Coordinates of C-alpha atoms in Angstrom, one line a residue:
X1 CA -33.1 -8.4 -52.6
X2 CA -30.9 -8.7 -55.9
X3 CA -31.8 -11.9 -58.2
X4 CA -30.7 -15.1 -55.9
X5 CA -31.1 -17.7 -58.2
X6 CA -30.7 -17.4 -61.7
X7 CA -34.1 -17.6 -63.5
X8 CA -36.6 -17.9 -60.3
X9 CA -38.6 -15.1 -58.6
X10 CA -36.5 -14.1 -55.7
X11 CA -40.4 -15.5 -53.7
X12 CA -39.7 -19.0 -55.3
X13 CA -35.7 -18.8 -54.8
X14 CA -36.4 -17.8 -50.9
X15 CA -38.8 -20.5 -50.6
X16 CA -35.7 -23.0 -52.0
X17 CA -33.1 -21.6 -49.6
X18 CA -35.7 -22.0 -46.3
X19 CA -35.6 -25.7 -47.1
X20 CA -31.4 -25.9 -46.5
X21 CA -30.9 -27.4 -43.0
X22 CA -30.0 -24.9 -40.3
X23 CA -26.2 -26.4 -40.3
X24 CA -25.7 -25.7 -43.9
X25 CA -26.2 -21.7 -43.2
X26 CA -22.7 -20.8 -42.8
X27 CA -21.6 -22.5 -46.4
X28 CA -24.7 -20.6 -48.0
X29 CA -23.6 -16.9 -47.1
X30 CA -20.3 -17.8 -48.6
X31 CA -22.1 -18.3 -52.4
X32 CA -22.7 -14.6 -52.7
X33 CA -23.6 -11.3 -51.1
X34 CA -27.2 -11.4 -51.7
X35 CA -27.5 -15.0 -50.3
X36 CA -25.3 -13.7 -47.2
X37 CA -28.0 -10.9 -46.6
X38 CA -30.6 -13.4 -46.7
X39 CA -29.3 -15.9 -44.4
X40 CA -29.1 -13.3 -42.0
X41 CA -32.6 -12.2 -42.2
X42 CA -35.8 -12.4 -40.2
X43 CA -37.4 -13.4 -43.7
X44 CA -35.6 -16.5 -44.3
X45 CA -36.6 -17.8 -40.9
X46 CA -40.4 -16.7 -41.7
X47 CA -40.3 -18.4 -44.4
X48 CA -38.8 -21.8 -42.7
X49 CA -42.4 -21.8 -40.8
X50 CA -44.1 -21.0 -43.9
X51 CA -42.8 -24.1 -45.4
X52 CA -42.6 -26.1 -42.2
X53 CA -38.8 -26.4 -42.6
X54 CA -38.2 -25.7 -38.8
X55 CA -35.4 -27.5 -37.1
X56 CA -35.6 -28.2 -33.1
X57 CA -32.4 -28.0 -31.1
X58 CA -31.6 -29.0 -27.7
X59 CA -29.6 -26.2 -26.0
X60 CA -26.7 -27.2 -23.8
X61 CA -24.0 -25.2 -21.7
X62 CA -20.4 -26.7 -21.4
X63 CA -18.4 -25.8 -18.1
X64 CA -15.2 -26.4 -20.1
X65 CA -14.7 -24.1 -22.2
X66 CA -16.7 -21.7 -19.8
X67 CA -20.0 -20.3 -21.1
X68 CA -19.8 -22.0 -24.1
X69 CA -23.1 -22.8 -25.6
X70 CA -24.0 -25.7 -28.2
X71 CA -27.1 -26.7 -30.2
X72 CA -27.7 -30.6 -30.9
X73 CA -29.7 -31.7 -33.8
X74 CA -30.7 -34.9 -32.7
X75 CA -32.1 -35.7 -36.5
X76 CA -28.2 -35.5 -37.9
X77 CA -26.5 -36.5 -34.0
X78 CA -25.0 -33.1 -35.4
X79 CA -23.7 -30.3 -32.6
X80 CA -23.5 -26.6 -33.2
X81 CA -21.0 -24.6 -31.8
X82 CA -22.3 -20.9 -30.9
X83 CA -20.3 -18.1 -30.1
X84 CA -19.0 -17.4 -26.7
X85 CA -21.5 -16.2 -24.0
X86 CA -20.2 -12.3 -23.2
X87 CA -20.8 -12.6 -19.4
X88 CA -18.5 -11.2 -17.1
X89 CA -19.4 -14.5 -14.8
X90 CA -16.9 -16.9 -14.8
X91 CA -18.1 -20.6 -15.3
X92 CA -21.9 -19.5 -15.5
X93 CA -24.0 -22.0 -13.4
X94 CA -27.3 -22.1 -11.3
X95 CA -28.9 -20.3 -14.2
X96 CA -32.6 -20.8 -16.0
X97 CA -32.9 -21.4 -19.9
X98 CA -35.6 -21.0 -22.0
X99 CA -36.8 -20.2 -25.7
X100 CA -39.5 -17.7 -27.1
X101 CA -39.9 -15.7 -30.0
X102 CA -37.0 -18.1 -32.0
X103 CA -34.4 -16.7 -29.6
X104 CA -32.6 -18.6 -26.5
X105 CA -32.6 -16.8 -23.3
X106 CA -30.0 -17.4 -20.4
X107 CA -30.8 -15.5 -17.3
X108 CA -29.6 -14.9 -14.3
X109 CA -27.1 -17.4 -12.2
X110 CA -23.8 -16.7 -11.1
X111 CA -20.5 -18.6 -10.0
X112 CA -19.3 -20.0 -7.0
X113 CA -15.5 -20.0 -8.6
X114 CA -12.2 -19.3 -7.1
X115 CA -10.2 -16.4 -8.3
X116 CA -6.9 -18.5 -9.3
X117 CA -4.7 -15.7 -7.9
X118 CA -6.5 -14.8 -5.0
X119 CA -8.3 -18.0 -4.2
X120 CA -11.2 -15.6 -3.4
X121 CA -14.7 -16.6 -4.7
X122 CA -16.3 -14.3 -7.3
X123 CA -19.1 -13.5 -4.9
X124 CA -21.6 -13.7 -7.7
X125 CA -23.6 -16.4 -7.0
X126 CA -26.6 -14.7 -8.2
X127 CA -27.5 -11.9 -10.8
X128 CA -30.2 -10.2 -12.4
X129 CA -28.5 -10.7 -15.9
X130 CA -30.6 -11.8 -18.9
X131 CA -28.9 -12.4 -22.5
X132 CA -30.5 -13.7 -25.4
X133 CA -29.1 -15.5 -28.7
X134 CA -30.4 -14.5 -32.2
X135 CA -29.9 -17.6 -34.6
X136 CA -30.3 -15.1 -37.7
X137 CA -27.7 -12.8 -36.4
X138 CA -25.7 -15.6 -34.5
X139 CA -25.2 -12.8 -31.9
X140 CA -25.5 -12.7 -27.9
X141 CA -27.4 -9.4 -26.9
X142 CA -28.0 -8.2 -23.4
X143 CA -31.6 -7.4 -22.4
X144 CA -33.5 -5.6 -19.6
X145 CA -32.2 -7.2 -16.5
X146 CA -34.4 -9.2 -14.1
X147 CA -35.9 -7.4 -11.2
X148 CA -34.4 -9.6 -8.9
X149 CA -31.1 -11.1 -9.1
X150 CA -31.6 -14.9 -8.4
X151 CA -29.8 -18.2 -8.5
X152 CA -31.4 -21.8 -8.7
X153 CA -34.8 -20.6 -9.8
X154 CA -37.5 -22.1 -11.9
X155 CA -38.3 -20.8 -15.4
X156 CA -40.6 -21.4 -18.3
X157 CA -42.4 -20.0 -21.2
X158 CA -46.2 -19.0 -20.8
X159 CA -48.0 -17.5 -23.6
X160 CA -44.8 -16.4 -25.2
X161 CA -43.7 -14.7 -22.0
X162 CA -40.8 -15.5 -19.7
X163 CA -41.8 -16.6 -16.1
X164 CA -39.1 -17.0 -13.5
X165 CA -39.8 -17.7 -9.8
X166 CA -38.4 -18.9 -6.8
X167 CA -34.4 -19.1 -6.5
X168 CA -31.6 -17.8 -4.0
X169 CA -30.1 -14.5 -3.7
X170 CA -26.4 -14.0 -3.4
X171 CA -26.3 -14.6 0.4
X172 CA -28.4 -18.1 -0.2
X173 CA -31.5 -16.7 1.4
X174 CA -34.7 -17.8 -0.4
X175 CA -36.9 -15.9 -2.9
X176 CA -40.6 -15.7 -2.5
X177 CA -41.3 -13.7 -5.5
X178 CA -42.0 -14.0 -9.0
X179 CA -41.5 -11.8 -12.4
X180 CA -42.8 -11.9 -15.7
X181 CA -40.7 -10.9 -19.2
X182 CA -42.3 -9.5 -22.2
X183 CA -39.4 -10.6 -25.0
X184 CA -40.9 -8.0 -27.3
X185 CA -41.0 -5.1 -25.3
X186 CA -37.9 -5.8 -23.5
X187 CA -39.7 -5.1 -19.9
X188 CA -39.9 -7.7 -16.8
X189 CA -42.8 -7.2 -14.2
X190 CA -43.4 -8.5 -11.0
X191 CA -46.0 -11.2 -10.6
X192 CA -47.7 -13.3 -8.0
X193 CA -46.3 -16.6 -7.3
X194 CA -49.9 -18.1 -7.5
X195 CA -49.5 -17.4 -11.5
X196 CA -46.8 -19.9 -11.3
X197 CA -48.8 -23.0 -9.8
X198 CA -49.2 -25.8 -12.3
X199 CA -46.5 -24.5 -14.7
X200 CA -44.1 -27.1 -15.5
X201 CA -40.8 -25.9 -15.5
X202 CA -37.4 -28.2 -17.6
X203 CA -35.0 -28.3 -20.1
X204 CA -35.2 -26.0 -23.2
X205 CA -34.9 -26.3 -27.1
X206 CA -34.6 -23.7 -29.7
X207 CA -37.2 -24.2 -32.6
X208 CA -35.1 -22.4 -36.0

């Protein structure tokens, strides 16, 4: 990196920038090219952890406009709007959402939305799609698909890995299978349903 703050070593300047609240990062990147590079670097978010400046956000998906996600900052009573999830499914619903490895993951789901022109249903009640949102790059990316398309299922993070269990197929048939995802390897593996006993499932928050 080039000199970030005049008169300060880059290591010290980085620790200063790491203390700036996340909602102000879009303004930081307007200062200079070097600041923009830092704001979009994993190094800054690693430093935020080191200086204990991470923040917790509640992740919320809107139905209107469709597939729009927002982060809610409870400390500042502030909403941060993310780029629209680029799913081909209109009004995505019945999905699972978790956060791990500093990213938000949106898993499976589908839609009963009716085509306004034909009156037909989308026919995508359950999908195997997996999307991740990276707050460093501020972009959505498609991950490896689940082994089984599913909707209305349970999901959680266990030892840094994502576990999904149960749910329903596109034909509304129940699923008696579970699978586990490794974010580092981007790989899904089948796992016994017994591994999911005692696991707590619920809403997700993202720590940045």
